[in-house]
CSV table of C-alpha atoms in Angstrom, one decimal:
chain,number,residue,atom,x,y,z
A,981,MET,CA,121.8,9.9,-170.0
A,982,ASP,CA,124.0,12.0,-167.4
A,983,GLU,CA,126.7,10.2,-165.5
A,984,ASN,CA,124.7,9.8,-162.4
A,985,LYS,CA,122.1,8.1,-164.6
A,986,THR,CA,124.7,6.1,-166.3
A,987,VAL,CA,125.9,4.6,-162.9
A,988,GLU,CA,122.6,3.8,-161.7
A,989,ASN,CA,121.9,1.8,-165.1
A,990,LEU,CA,124.8,0.0,-164.5
A,991,ARG,CA,124.1,-1.0,-160.9
A,992,THR,CA,120.7,-1.9,-161.9
A,993,MET,CA,122.1,-4.1,-164.7
A,994,ALA,CA,124.3,-5.8,-162.3
A,995,ALA,CA,121.8,-6.6,-159.9
A,996,GLU,CA,119.7,-8.1,-162.6
A,997,GLY,CA,122.5,-10.3,-163.6
A,998,ALA,CA,124.0,-8.7,-166.9
A,999,ASP,CA,127.5,-9.6,-167.6
A,1000,LEU,CA,130.0,-7.0,-168.5
A,1001,LEU,CA,129.4,-7.6,-171.9
A,1002,ALA,CA,126.2,-6.5,-171.8
A,1003,MET,CA,127.3,-3.5,-169.6
A,1004,VAL,CA,129.8,-2.4,-172.3
A,1005,GLU,CA,127.2,-2.5,-175.1
A,1006,ALA,CA,125.0,-0.3,-172.7
A,1007,LEU,CA,127.6,2.2,-172.3
A,1008,ARG,CA,128.4,2.1,-176.3
A,1009,GLU,CA,124.9,3.1,-176.7
A,1010,ASP,CA,124.8,5.8,-174.0
A,1011,GLU,CA,125.0,9.1,-176.0
A,1012,ALA,CA,126.1,10.8,-173.0
A,1013,PHE,CA,129.0,8.4,-172.2
A,1014,ARG,CA,132.1,8.4,-174.1
A,1015,LEU,CA,133.1,4.6,-174.3
A,1016,THR,CA,137.1,4.7,-173.9
A,1017,PRO,CA,139.1,2.0,-172.2
A,1018,LEU,CA,140.1,4.7,-169.3
A,1019,HIS,CA,136.2,5.8,-169.1
A,1020,LEU,CA,135.2,1.9,-168.7
A,1021,LEU,CA,137.6,1.7,-165.7
A,1022,ARG,CA,136.4,4.7,-164.1
A,1023,ILE,CA,132.7,4.0,-164.5
A,1024,LEU,CA,133.4,0.6,-163.0
A,1025,ASP,CA,135.1,2.2,-159.9
A,1026,GLU,CA,132.2,4.9,-159.8
A,1027,ALA,CA,129.3,2.2,-159.9
A,1028,PHE,CA,131.1,-0.5,-158.1
A,1029,GLY,CA,134.1,0.7,-156.3
A,1030,ILE,CA,136.4,-1.9,-158.3
A,1031,PRO,CA,139.7,-0.4,-157.9
A,1032,PHE,CA,141.8,0.4,-161.2
A,1033,ARG,CA,144.5,-2.0,-160.0
A,1034,GLU,CA,142.1,-4.8,-160.5
A,1035,SER,CA,139.7,-3.5,-163.3
A,1036,ARG,CA,142.7,-2.9,-165.5
A,1037,ALA,CA,143.1,-6.6,-166.1
A,1038,LEU,CA,139.9,-6.5,-167.9
A,1039,LEU,CA,141.7,-4.5,-170.9
A,1040,GLU,CA,143.5,-7.6,-172.0
A,1041,ILE,CA,140.5,-9.0,-173.1
A,1042,PHE,CA,139.1,-6.0,-175.6
A,1043,ASP,CA,140.6,-4.4,-178.2
A,1044,PRO,CA,140.9,-0.6,-177.9
A,1045,GLY,CA,137.4,-0.1,-179.3
A,1046,LEU,CA,136.2,-2.2,-176.3
A,1047,ARG,CA,135.2,-5.2,-178.8
A,1048,PRO,CA,136.2,-8.6,-177.4
A,1049,LEU,CA,139.7,-10.2,-178.6
A,1050,VAL,CA,138.5,-13.4,-177.1
A,1051,PRO,CA,135.3,-15.6,-177.3
A,1052,GLU,CA,132.3,-14.5,-175.4
A,1053,ALA,CA,132.5,-17.2,-172.9
A,1054,GLU,CA,136.3,-16.6,-171.9
A,1055,VAL,CA,135.1,-12.8,-171.6
A,1056,VAL,CA,132.4,-13.7,-169.3
A,1057,ARG,CA,134.8,-16.1,-167.3
A,1058,ARG,CA,137.6,-13.5,-166.8
A,1059,SER,CA,135.6,-10.6,-166.1
A,1060,GLU,CA,133.5,-12.5,-163.4
A,1061,ALA,CA,136.6,-13.4,-161.9
A,1062,VAL,CA,137.5,-9.6,-161.4
A,1063,LEU,CA,134.2,-8.2,-160.7
A,1064,ALA,CA,132.5,-11.0,-158.6
A,1065,PRO,CA,133.6,-9.4,-155.4
A,1066,TYR,CA,132.2,-6.3,-156.4
A,1067,LEU,CA,128.8,-6.7,-158.3
A,1068,PRO,CA,125.4,-7.4,-156.6
A,1069,ARG,CA,123.6,-10.4,-158.7
A,1070,ALA,CA,120.1,-11.3,-158.8
A,1071,ARG,CA,119.0,-14.1,-156.9
């Protein structure tokens, strides 16, 4: 998947109501995307216009391999607080 396709896939997932955990897993499975903390922040900026100064707070809930450090409900709650203003959601 090329980077434009990766961005479009994330936008589609967000529009369908996917949470950050689902997006991270999709990025992990995308062979054309190298999932690192910095690349995650960059692709969130590219896909949704989320500034690094806001999205970097998300790194506190993940280990360096982007596996959750807190329970799933906490990841969802904290990530939605950061991402909600930028993500389209299914109605």
